[in-house]
Amino acid sequence: MSQSLSRALTILGLLGEETRSLDQLARELDVHKTTVLRLLRTMESDRFVQHDADHRYVLGSRFFELANRALEQRDVRTVARPHLAALNAATGQTIHLATLEGGEAVYIDKFDATQSVRMYSRIGRPAPLHCTAVGKVLVSALPRAEQRQIAQRIEYVRFTDRTIDSAERYLAELDLVAEQGYAEDHEEHETFVNCVGVPILDGTGRTVAAVSMSVPDMLLDHGQVLGKLPEILAVAEAISADLGWKPTEKTS
């Protein structure tokens, strides 16, 4: 790596920590101020850095544009796959990954249970929004106006006696999902199958996917499936972290 490039990258790293003056940067790089100023001017012309009225340097808008593009280019399925595989191996249960595409929740990855029981779902198949955990998670993250539009257009096909059958009930369910941070499918889509789903976030905090675990009650009952929630949440948080998400620090 050339010396100039190495110094420029070091400057960007230092400015990523906090603002610095020209004197501070020269001192930390152990080079003359003219050398640092030449690098800063080059980066400033391309908007990688900028300085304020007090001549303190900060990261520029071009840097953030590239950072956002880098996050957008990270494919959630590729990032999530090793985490989902580990959850599948640890629990032995069916694991789904779904995203919202064209107003539908679509399964984009799946790990079958290690038991003989297989779920009806398939990669590429839409998941009903009103009675699947992934569908509820994805819609609950949308603005309320979009939730209402979706709630009004759903046909509310009754797959089981537990299936949500009205827009009013569905909107109330979305409120619950948003409040508690996870969704349930308690024998709503398939009789004798329970499912728990949680959101996956990107670097902006936007819900970009949902991960779920589905289990026939001959293997685990409803309460036992809910008992797996901490494991599912941990996996979702790990995937979200890989996508650039950082939890907001709580202040006392």
XYZ file of N, CA and C in Angstrom:
756
model
N 0.858 -1.193 0.000
C 0.000 0.000 0.000
C 0.895 1.244 0.000
N 0.585 2.229 -0.864
C 1.403 3.430 -0.915
C 1.312 4.179 0.405
N 2.344 4.955 0.681
C 2.393 5.695 1.940
C 1.263 6.720 2.025
N 0.978 7.401 0.896
C -0.092 8.412 0.886
C -1.449 7.786 1.148
N -1.700 6.634 0.503
C -2.985 5.961 0.705
C -3.118 5.496 2.147
N -2.040 4.957 2.690
C -2.070 4.495 4.066
C -2.372 5.645 5.022
N -1.769 6.788 4.781
C -2.006 7.945 5.641
C -3.444 8.448 5.500
N -3.949 8.458 4.258
C -5.322 8.913 4.024
C -6.316 8.021 4.752
N -6.093 6.715 4.702
C -6.988 5.788 5.395
C -6.891 5.967 6.906
N -5.685 6.243 7.389
C -5.522 6.482 8.827
C -6.284 7.733 9.247
N -6.234 8.763 8.418
C -6.968 9.995 8.710
C -8.463 9.722 8.785
N -8.990 8.964 7.813
C -10.419 8.644 7.819
C -10.793 7.873 9.081
N -9.926 6.951 9.481
C -10.192 6.196 10.711
C -10.219 7.086 11.934
N -9.288 8.031 11.999
C -9.240 8.952 13.142
C -10.457 9.872 13.169
N -10.861 10.371 11.987
C -12.024 11.252 11.924
C -13.314 10.491 12.194
N -13.282 9.182 11.983
C -14.448 8.365 12.314
C -14.663 8.272 13.813
N -13.605 8.522 14.579
C -13.710 8.493 16.041
C -14.220 9.824 16.590
N -13.639 10.937 16.090
C -14.056 12.272 16.527
C -13.409 13.314 15.622
N -13.911 14.545 15.692
C -13.327 15.622 14.892
C -11.906 15.910 15.373
N -11.074 16.360 14.434
C -9.688 16.662 14.773
C -9.209 17.883 13.984
N -8.274 18.599 14.560
C -7.662 19.740 13.878
C -6.486 19.254 13.032
N -5.999 20.139 12.191
C -4.835 19.812 11.374
C -3.637 19.472 12.267
N -3.452 20.260 13.306
C -2.324 20.000 14.210
C -2.440 18.620 14.870
N -3.640 18.274 15.292
C -3.833 16.965 15.927
C -3.521 15.831 14.957
N -4.002 15.963 13.733
C -3.774 14.915 12.746
C -2.284 14.772 12.431
N -1.600 15.895 12.275
C -0.162 15.854 11.990
C 0.596 15.184 13.126
N 0.183 15.495 14.332
C 0.850 14.927 15.505
C 0.599 13.415 15.582
N -0.625 12.987 15.335
C -0.956 11.562 15.458
C -0.363 10.741 14.314
N -0.185 11.368 13.138
C 0.448 10.662 12.019
C 1.973 10.796 12.049
N 2.444 11.726 12.899
C 3.878 11.980 13.029
C 4.490 12.411 11.692
N 3.797 13.346 11.014
C 4.301 13.908 9.762
C 4.078 15.420 9.800
N 4.685 16.117 8.841
C 4.551 17.570 8.788
C 3.125 17.960 8.413
N 2.714 19.142 8.898
C 1.347 19.613 8.640
C 1.071 19.779 7.149
N 2.075 20.177 6.369
C 1.840 20.372 4.933
C 1.472 19.055 4.247
N 2.064 17.967 4.712
C 1.747 16.652 4.140
C 0.298 16.273 4.438
N -0.107 16.496 5.687
C -1.479 16.188 6.074
C -2.465 17.098 5.351
N -2.124 18.377 5.232
C -3.010 19.324 4.578
C -3.217 18.953 3.114
N -2.173 18.494 2.454
C -2.297 18.080 1.060
C -3.271 16.907 0.916
N -3.180 15.952 1.823
C -4.098 14.811 1.801
C -5.531 15.256 2.100
N -5.678 16.129 3.079
C -7.003 16.606 3.451
C -7.665 17.360 2.312
N -6.900 18.197 1.618
C -7.461 18.954 0.508
C -7.909 18.039 -0.618
N -7.134 16.988 -0.876
C -7.518 16.024 -1.914
C -8.817 15.319 -1.535
N -8.909 14.876 -0.279
C -10.117 14.189 0.175
C -11.298 15.142 0.272
N -11.021 16.395 0.612
C -12.107 17.371 0.719
C -12.690 17.687 -0.655
N -11.840 17.699 -1.681
C -12.331 17.986 -3.028
C -13.272 16.893 -3.522
N -13.125 15.694 -2.989
C -14.008 14.575 -3.342
C -15.071 14.323 -2.277
N -15.190 15.242 -1.317
C -16.221 15.205 -0.278
C -16.048 14.056 0.710
N -14.832 13.541 0.847
C -14.606 12.501 1.843
C -14.407 13.107 3.229
N -13.919 14.335 3.286
C -13.813 15.060 4.544
C -14.281 16.490 4.320
N -14.537 17.191 5.401
C -14.856 18.612 5.345
C -14.411 19.249 6.648
N -14.281 20.576 6.643
C -13.876 21.241 7.885
C -14.878 22.333 8.228
N -14.954 22.624 9.528
C -15.896 23.635 9.995
C -15.199 24.982 10.142
N -15.913 25.951 10.713
C -15.378 27.307 10.843
C -14.145 27.361 11.736
N -14.039 26.385 12.648
C -12.881 26.338 13.543
C -11.749 25.496 12.971
N -11.903 25.101 11.686
C -10.901 24.288 10.981
C -10.664 22.939 11.663
N -11.751 22.393 12.144
C -11.718 21.022 12.641
C -12.320 20.133 11.564
N -11.673 19.023 11.293
C -12.073 18.169 10.187
C -13.001 17.046 10.646
N -13.974 16.748 9.789
C -14.934 15.666 10.037
C -15.104 14.874 8.745
N -15.714 13.701 8.858
C -16.003 12.910 7.661
C -17.018 13.639 6.799
N -16.856 13.549 5.483
C -17.721 14.250 4.551
C -18.862 13.405 4.022
N -19.724 14.023 3.239
C -20.937 13.367 2.748
C -20.645 12.209 1.807
N -19.565 12.299 1.032
C -19.234 11.217 0.097
C -18.954 9.919 0.851
N -18.327 10.047 1.984
C -18.013 8.866 2.797
C -19.287 8.164 3.225
N -20.298 8.936 3.634
C -21.549 8.343 4.093
C -22.349 7.748 2.930
N -22.260 8.361 1.756
C -22.917 7.801 0.580
C -22.389 6.403 0.297
N -21.070 6.263 0.325
C -20.457 4.959 0.055
C -20.795 3.954 1.145
N -20.817 4.422 2.394
C -21.151 3.525 3.496
C -22.574 2.999 3.352
N -23.507 3.880 2.982
C -24.897 3.459 2.806
C -25.028 2.487 1.647
N -24.296 2.744 0.566
C -24.355 1.824 -0.577
C -23.789 0.454 -0.214
N -22.729 0.465 0.574
C -22.128 -0.801 1.001
C -23.123 -1.621 1.809
N -23.876 -0.953 2.690
C -24.879 -1.654 3.492
C -26.012 -2.176 2.612
N -26.432 -1.364 1.632
C -27.519 -1.771 0.748
C -27.136 -2.976 -0.108
N -25.849 -3.081 -0.439
C -25.396 -4.152 -1.315
C -25.217 -5.481 -0.589
N -25.311 -5.464 0.727
C -25.172 -6.699 1.480
C -26.461 -7.494 1.370
N -26.403 -8.627 0.742
C -27.576 -9.465 0.524
C -27.969 -10.145 1.833
N -29.198 -9.903 2.271
C -29.629 -10.417 3.571
C -29.602 -11.946 3.600
N -29.933 -12.594 2.496
C -29.938 -14.060 2.476
C -28.529 -14.608 2.687
N -27.547 -14.007 2.000
C -26.165 -14.464 2.139
C -25.654 -14.239 3.552
N -25.960 -13.065 4.097
C -25.514 -12.739 5.450
C -26.180 -13.643 6.483
N -27.466 -13.903 6.281
C -28.232 -14.652 7.273
C -27.943 -16.145 7.259
N -27.548 -16.683 6.124
C -27.495 -18.151 5.944
C -26.701 -18.887 7.023
N -25.479 -18.508 7.326
C -24.749 -19.268 8.362
C -25.416 -19.198 9.735
N -26.043 -18.076 10.041
C -26.740 -17.941 11.325
C -27.971 -18.845 11.366
N -28.704 -18.895 10.258
C -29.892 -19.748 10.192
C -29.511 -21.222 10.256
N -28.416 -21.558 9.588
C -27.944 -22.951 9.616
C -27.578 -23.362 11.033
N -26.948 -22.464 11.764
C -26.564 -22.762 13.149
C -27.797 -22.924 14.027
N -28.807 -22.075 13.834
C -30.044 -22.191 14.613
C -30.758 -23.503 14.292
N -30.777 -23.871 13.032
C -31.382 -25.129 12.607
C -30.664 -26.321 13.240
N -29.339 -26.273 13.250
C -28.561 -27.370 13.824
C -28.752 -27.456 15.333
N -28.855 -26.290 15.983
C -28.978 -26.267 17.439
C -30.354 -26.723 17.912
N -31.398 -26.395 17.154
C -32.765 -26.702 17.579
C -33.371 -27.910 16.882
N -32.886 -28.214 15.687
C -33.455 -29.311 14.905
C -34.779 -28.963 14.259
N -35.193 -27.673 14.326
C -36.505 -27.274 13.826
C -36.418 -26.512 12.503
N -37.568 -26.371 11.845
C -37.645 -25.669 10.568
C -37.438 -24.179 10.769
N -36.528 -23.603 9.994
C -36.197 -22.185 10.088
C -36.494 -21.516 8.743
N -37.215 -20.399 8.783
C -37.549 -19.657 7.569
C -36.922 -18.268 7.592
N -36.634 -17.752 6.401
C -36.258 -16.355 6.213
C -37.171 -15.790 5.140
N -37.797 -14.648 5.418
C -38.749 -14.062 4.478
C -38.540 -12.561 4.364
N -38.881 -12.018 3.186
C -38.842 -10.581 2.960
C -40.164 -10.149 2.340
N -40.412 -8.850 2.371
C -41.623 -8.291 1.777
C -41.305 -7.877 0.346
N -41.972 -8.498 -0.609
C -41.726 -8.218 -2.020
C -43.061 -8.051 -2.740
N -43.257 -6.879 -3.333
C -44.483 -6.639 -4.080
C -45.741 -6.800 -3.256
N -45.677 -6.420 -1.985
C -46.850 -6.523 -1.124
C -47.103 -7.911 -0.585
N -46.151 -8.842 -0.779
C -46.294 -10.204 -0.257
C -45.071 -10.573 0.564
N -45.285 -11.407 1.559
C -44.170 -11.980 2.302
C -43.714 -13.219 1.538
N -42.450 -13.243 1.152
C -41.931 -14.330 0.327
C -40.786 -15.023 1.061
N -40.850 -16.356 1.114
C -39.762 -17.119 1.721
C -38.549 -17.073 0.792
N -37.419 -16.584 1.303
C -36.209 -16.532 0.482
C -35.162 -17.546 0.938
N -35.392 -18.192 2.059
C -34.515 -19.279 2.485
C -35.261 -20.141 3.498
N -34.825 -21.394 3.590
C -35.478 -22.339 4.499
C -34.518 -23.461 4.852
N -34.524 -23.847 6.117
C -33.785 -25.012 6.589
C -34.801 -25.976 7.181
N -34.922 -27.147 6.595
C -35.893 -28.124 7.066
C -35.505 -28.703 8.423
N -36.513 -29.140 9.151
C -36.284 -29.788 10.439
C -35.482 -31.064 10.245
N -34.693 -31.390 11.250
C -33.916 -32.620 11.177
C -34.782 -33.843 11.463
N -36.004 -33.598 11.990
C -36.954 -34.692 12.184
C -37.578 -35.064 10.836
N -38.413 -36.076 10.827
C -39.023 -36.538 9.575
C -40.125 -35.596 9.088
N -40.647 -34.748 9.995
C -41.740 -33.847 9.636
C -41.225 -32.719 8.757
N -41.924 -32.407 7.658
C -41.544 -31.341 6.760
C -42.667 -30.327 6.650
N -42.309 -29.037 6.583
C -43.299 -27.984 6.446
C -43.722 -27.833 4.993
N -44.919 -27.303 4.796
C -45.481 -27.087 3.470
C -44.756 -25.977 2.717
N -44.130 -25.066 3.419
C -43.498 -23.894 2.812
C -42.355 -24.282 1.880
N -42.114 -23.384 0.880
C -41.002 -23.570 -0.042
C -40.381 -22.213 -0.347
N -39.077 -22.224 -0.656
C -38.402 -20.992 -1.049
C -39.061 -20.441 -2.308
N -39.371 -19.151 -2.285
C -40.034 -18.513 -3.412
C -41.539 -18.477 -3.301
N -42.098 -19.218 -2.348
C -43.554 -19.248 -2.171
C -43.990 -18.111 -1.250
N -45.063 -17.392 -1.601
C -45.567 -16.336 -0.712
C -46.125 -16.929 0.578
N -46.004 -16.174 1.650
C -46.572 -16.553 2.947
C -47.742 -15.622 3.238
N -48.904 -16.128 3.570
C -50.052 -15.259 3.876
C -49.706 -14.236 4.945
N -50.053 -13.001 4.699
C -49.680 -11.923 5.618
C -50.434 -11.971 6.929
N -51.667 -12.494 6.895
C -52.527 -12.388 8.075
C -52.406 -13.537 9.058
N -51.715 -14.608 8.684
C -51.704 -15.778 9.569
C -50.349 -16.462 9.668
N -49.293 -15.790 9.236
C -47.952 -16.334 9.426
C -47.142 -15.362 10.270
N -46.214 -15.896 11.032
C -45.401 -15.044 11.894
C -44.556 -14.080 11.071
N -43.953 -14.571 9.972
C -43.116 -13.684 9.157
C -43.949 -12.584 8.514
N -45.156 -12.921 8.063
C -46.017 -11.915 7.468
C -46.367 -10.815 8.445
N -46.719 -11.200 9.653
C -47.080 -10.214 10.673
C -45.889 -9.332 11.037
N -44.712 -9.932 11.177
C -43.513 -9.170 11.522
C -43.222 -8.117 10.462
N -43.255 -8.517 9.202
C -42.897 -7.607 8.117
C -43.897 -6.460 7.976
N -45.181 -6.757 8.092
C -46.193 -5.714 7.938
C -46.213 -4.796 9.159
N -45.945 -5.333 10.337
C -45.978 -4.515 11.556
C -44.929 -3.411 11.539
N -43.894 -3.567 10.701
C -42.823 -2.574 10.627
C -43.141 -1.432 9.667
N -44.229 -1.551 8.918
C -44.592 -0.531 7.939
C -45.316 0.641 8.606
N -45.337 1.798 7.942
C -46.139 2.920 8.458
C -47.598 2.520 8.580
N -48.309 3.151 9.514
C -49.691 2.756 9.796
C -50.581 2.856 8.566
N -50.364 3.868 7.739
C -51.196 4.019 6.544
C -51.054 2.808 5.624
N -49.832 2.306 5.461
C -49.606 1.126 4.625
C -50.214 -0.115 5.273
N -50.132 -0.191 6.588
C -50.747 -1.326 7.282
C -52.249 -1.367 6.999
N -52.891 -0.208 7.061
C -54.336 -0.161 6.821
C -54.671 -0.565 5.392
N -53.871 -0.110 4.430
C -54.105 -0.479 3.036
C -54.007 -1.986 2.850
N -52.968 -2.570 3.460
C -52.784 -4.017 3.359
C -53.932 -4.747 4.042
N -54.308 -4.263 5.236
C -55.386 -4.904 5.998
C -56.692 -4.901 5.214
N -56.937 -3.855 4.433
C -58.177 -3.761 3.672
C -58.183 -4.662 2.444
N -57.023 -4.938 1.880
C -57.003 -5.742 0.648
C -56.847 -7.249 0.897
N -56.476 -7.635 2.098
C -56.333 -9.060 2.408
C -57.694 -9.752 2.326
N -57.726 -10.949 1.767
C -58.978 -11.710 1.629
C -59.333 -12.482 2.894
N -58.402 -12.650 3.807
C -58.607 -13.332 5.087
C -59.150 -14.752 4.912
N -58.431 -15.490 4.066
C -58.753 -16.912 3.892
C -58.559 -17.612 5.231
N -59.539 -18.393 5.644
C -59.462 -19.098 6.926
C -58.843 -20.477 6.705
N -57.589 -20.594 7.114
C -56.889 -21.869 6.976
C -57.213 -22.807 8.133
N -57.454 -22.215 9.314
C -57.819 -22.998 10.501
C -58.841 -22.181 11.296
N -59.326 -22.770 12.373
C -60.279 -22.047 13.223
C -59.641 -20.853 13.922
N -58.309 -20.813 13.988
C -57.617 -19.728 14.674
C -57.208 -18.590 13.740
N -57.410 -18.722 12.447
C -56.965 -17.711 11.485
C -57.668 -16.368 11.711
N -56.905 -15.287 11.708
C -57.480 -13.943 11.806
C -58.411 -13.718 10.617
N -59.617 -13.183 10.879
C -60.628 -13.121 9.826
C -61.158 -11.722 9.529
N -60.480 -10.679 10.021
C -60.962 -9.328 9.739
C -59.819 -8.326 9.809
N -60.006 -7.190 9.126
C -58.999 -6.130 9.142
C -58.815 -5.576 10.544
N -59.903 -5.470 11.293
C -59.830 -4.936 12.647
C -58.957 -5.819 13.535
N -59.179 -7.117 13.474
C -58.376 -8.048 14.271
C -56.915 -8.045 13.823
N -56.722 -7.928 12.523
C -55.364 -7.944 11.979
C -54.569 -6.723 12.436
N -55.166 -5.548 12.368
C -54.486 -4.333 12.800
C -54.158 -4.381 14.296
N -55.073 -4.948 15.078
C -54.809 -5.105 16.507
C -53.637 -6.057 16.727
N -53.569 -7.096 15.921
C -52.457 -8.050 16.020
C -51.133 -7.378 15.664
N -51.140 -6.522 14.644
C -49.919 -5.814 14.247
C -49.432 -4.900 15.362
N -50.355 -4.267 16.062
C -49.982 -3.430 17.204
C -49.285 -4.264 18.271
N -49.826 -5.453 18.524
C -49.240 -6.340 19.527
C -47.842 -6.779 19.116
N -47.681 -7.123 17.844
C -46.375 -7.565 17.337
C -45.339 -6.448 17.488
N -45.729 -5.236 17.108
C -44.807 -4.104 17.202
C -44.416 -3.839 18.658
N -45.361 -4.010 19.563
C -45.112 -3.747 20.984
C -44.193 -4.785 21.605
N -44.421 -6.062 21.288
C -43.663 -7.120 21.955
C -42.386 -7.513 21.210
N -42.273 -7.122 19.933
C -41.051 -7.395 19.192
C -40.977 -8.753 18.542
N -42.054 -9.485 18.518
C -42.099 -10.783 17.840
C -43.546 -11.102 17.479
N -43.710 -12.075 16.580
C -45.054 -12.481 16.150
C -45.223 -13.975 16.333
N -46.474 -14.366 16.516
C -46.804 -15.781 16.642
C -47.756 -16.226 15.540
N -47.634 -17.467 15.174
C -48.637 -18.160 14.365
C -49.019 -19.381 15.196
N -50.087 -19.192 15.991
C -50.525 -20.243 16.904
C -51.594 -21.080 16.192
N -51.121 -22.021 15.366
C -52.012 -22.888 14.591
C -52.988 -22.072 13.729
N -52.494 -20.974 13.161
C -53.334 -20.108 12.337
C -53.229 -20.434 10.851
N -52.058 -20.879 10.424
C -51.860 -21.203 9.004
C -52.014 -22.686 8.741
N -51.465 -23.485 9.612
C -51.577 -24.940 9.507
C -51.975 -25.489 10.874
N -52.961 -26.365 10.884
C -53.401 -26.979 12.127
C -52.254 -27.768 12.753
N -52.091 -27.611 14.061
C -51.079 -28.323 14.837
C -49.651 -27.845 14.565
N -49.497 -26.643 13.967
C -48.161 -26.077 13.755
C -48.093 -24.712 14.434
N -47.065 -24.527 15.274
C -46.837 -23.246 15.934
C -45.564 -22.619 15.404
N -45.571 -21.292 15.325
C -44.442 -20.585 14.737
C -44.202 -19.279 15.488
N -42.929 -18.914 15.612
C -42.544 -17.639 16.209
C -41.594 -16.942 15.240
N -41.843 -15.647 14.968
C -41.004 -14.892 14.048
C -40.557 -13.572 14.643
N -39.362 -13.117 14.253
C -38.811 -11.851 14.744
C -38.190 -11.085 13.578
N -38.050 -9.764 13.725
C -37.515 -8.947 12.628
C -35.998 -8.966 12.536
N -35.518 -8.724 11.327
C -34.095 -8.500 11.059
C -33.971 -7.071 10.546
N -33.039 -6.312 11.120
C -32.880 -4.902 10.794
C -31.584 -4.648 10.032
N -31.603 -3.588 9.199
C -30.369 -3.204 8.528
C -29.702 -2.069 9.302
N -28.678 -1.466 8.701
C -27.917 -0.434 9.395
C -28.700 0.817 9.715
N -29.822 1.023 9.029
C -30.653 2.198 9.304
C -31.737 1.914 10.329
N -31.824 0.661 10.779
C -32.873 0.280 11.719
C -34.153 -0.141 11.044
N -34.125 -0.269 9.719
C -35.315 -0.673 8.964
C -35.441 -2.196 8.953
N -36.664 -2.692 9.124
C -36.895 -4.132 9.054
C -36.798 -4.577 7.603
N -35.833 -5.442 7.296
C -35.606 -5.883 5.918
C -35.973 -7.345 5.711
N -36.192 -8.075 6.786
C -36.528 -9.494 6.672
C -37.085 -9.969 8.008
N -37.562 -11.194 8.004
C -38.047 -11.822 9.231
C -37.544 -13.256 9.267
N -37.147 -13.706 10.448
C -36.722 -15.088 10.644
C -37.716 -15.754 11.582
N -38.037 -17.012 11.287
C -39.016 -17.706 12.113
C -38.632 -19.161 12.313
N -39.226 -19.742 13.356
C -39.105 -21.172 13.628
C -40.509 -21.757 13.646
N -40.707 -22.835 12.892
C -42.008 -23.497 12.816
C -41.880 -24.930 13.319
N -42.824 -25.332 14.192
C -42.716 -26.647 14.831
C -44.104 -27.284 14.969
N -44.285 -28.520 14.479
C -45.551 -29.233 14.735
C -45.689 -29.509 16.225
N -46.915 -29.420 16.756
C -47.064 -29.584 18.203
C -46.878 -31.023 18.666
N -46.712 -31.943 17.739
C -46.347 -33.311 18.138
C -44.896 -33.364 18.614
N -44.114 -32.320 18.237
C -42.727 -32.238 18.674
C -42.569 -31.280 19.847
N -43.159 -30.074 19.713
C -43.132 -29.081 20.789
C -44.501 -28.414 20.841
N -45.013 -28.200 22.041
C -46.297 -27.508 22.127
C -46.083 -26.002 22.025
N -47.171 -25.256 22.089
C -47.107 -23.808 21.907
C -46.160 -23.144 22.898
N -46.259 -23.498 24.152
C -45.401 -22.907 25.166
C -43.935 -23.232 24.951
N -43.646 -24.439 24.509
C -42.259 -24.837 24.263
C -41.665 -24.093 23.073
N -42.496 -23.831 22.054
C -42.017 -23.054 20.910
C -41.698 -21.634 21.346
N -42.571 -21.038 22.168
C -42.297 -19.705 22.695
C -41.011 -19.697 23.536
N -40.720 -20.818 24.150
C -39.498 -20.922 24.939
C -38.241 -20.816 24.099
N -38.370 -21.006 22.788
C -37.230 -20.882 21.874
C -37.000 -19.437 21.432
N -37.884 -18.528 21.850
C -37.801 -17.141 21.413
C -36.443 -16.502 21.678
N -35.831 -16.669 22.856
C -34.522 -16.048 23.073
C -33.473 -16.476 22.045
N -33.498 -17.743 21.641
C -32.543 -18.226 20.642
C -32.792 -17.559 19.294
N -34.065 -17.417 18.924
C -34.410 -16.807 17.640
C -34.042 -15.330 17.646
N -34.320 -14.658 18.759
C -33.967 -13.244 18.876
C -32.455 -13.046 18.784
N -31.701 -13.921 19.400
C -30.243 -13.805 19.366
C -29.715 -13.939 17.946
N -30.291 -14.859 17.197
C -29.878 -15.052 15.805
C -30.245 -13.834 14.968
N -31.456 -13.322 15.159
C -31.881 -12.132 14.413
C -30.987 -10.943 14.728
N -30.594 -10.790 15.987
C -29.716 -9.690 16.371
C -28.329 -9.850 15.748
N -27.844 -11.091 15.662
C -26.537 -11.328 15.052
C -26.565 -11.005 13.561
N -27.640 -11.398 12.884
C -27.778 -11.086 11.452
C -27.881 -9.576 11.263
N -28.688 -8.928 12.096
C -28.855 -7.478 12.006
C -27.521 -6.766 12.219
N -26.737 -7.251 13.163
C -25.420 -6.647 13.426
C -24.524 -6.778 12.199
N -24.583 -7.919 11.533
C -23.791 -8.123 10.321
C -24.252 -7.212 9.185
N -25.505 -6.793 9.237
C -26.040 -5.875 8.227
C -25.788 -4.410 8.594
N -25.151 -4.181 9.726
C -24.784 -2.824 10.111
C -25.631 -2.203 11.208
N -26.584 -2.949 11.744
C -27.465 -2.397 12.774
C -26.743 -2.372 14.122
N -26.944 -1.288 14.842
C -26.431 -1.174 16.199
C -27.584 -0.768 17.101
N -27.820 -1.511 18.177
C -28.930 -1.147 19.074
C -28.705 0.208 19.711
N -29.798 0.920 19.900
C -29.717 2.224 20.539
C -29.399 2.038 22.008
N -28.405 2.764 22.474
C -28.030 2.647 23.880
C -29.087 3.292 24.756
N -29.470 2.591 25.804
C -30.457 3.112 26.738
C -29.791 4.047 27.729
N -30.430 5.159 27.974
C -29.892 6.112 28.943
C -30.720 6.077 30.201
N -30.080 6.214 31.340
C -30.780 6.154 32.615
C -31.332 7.518 32.966
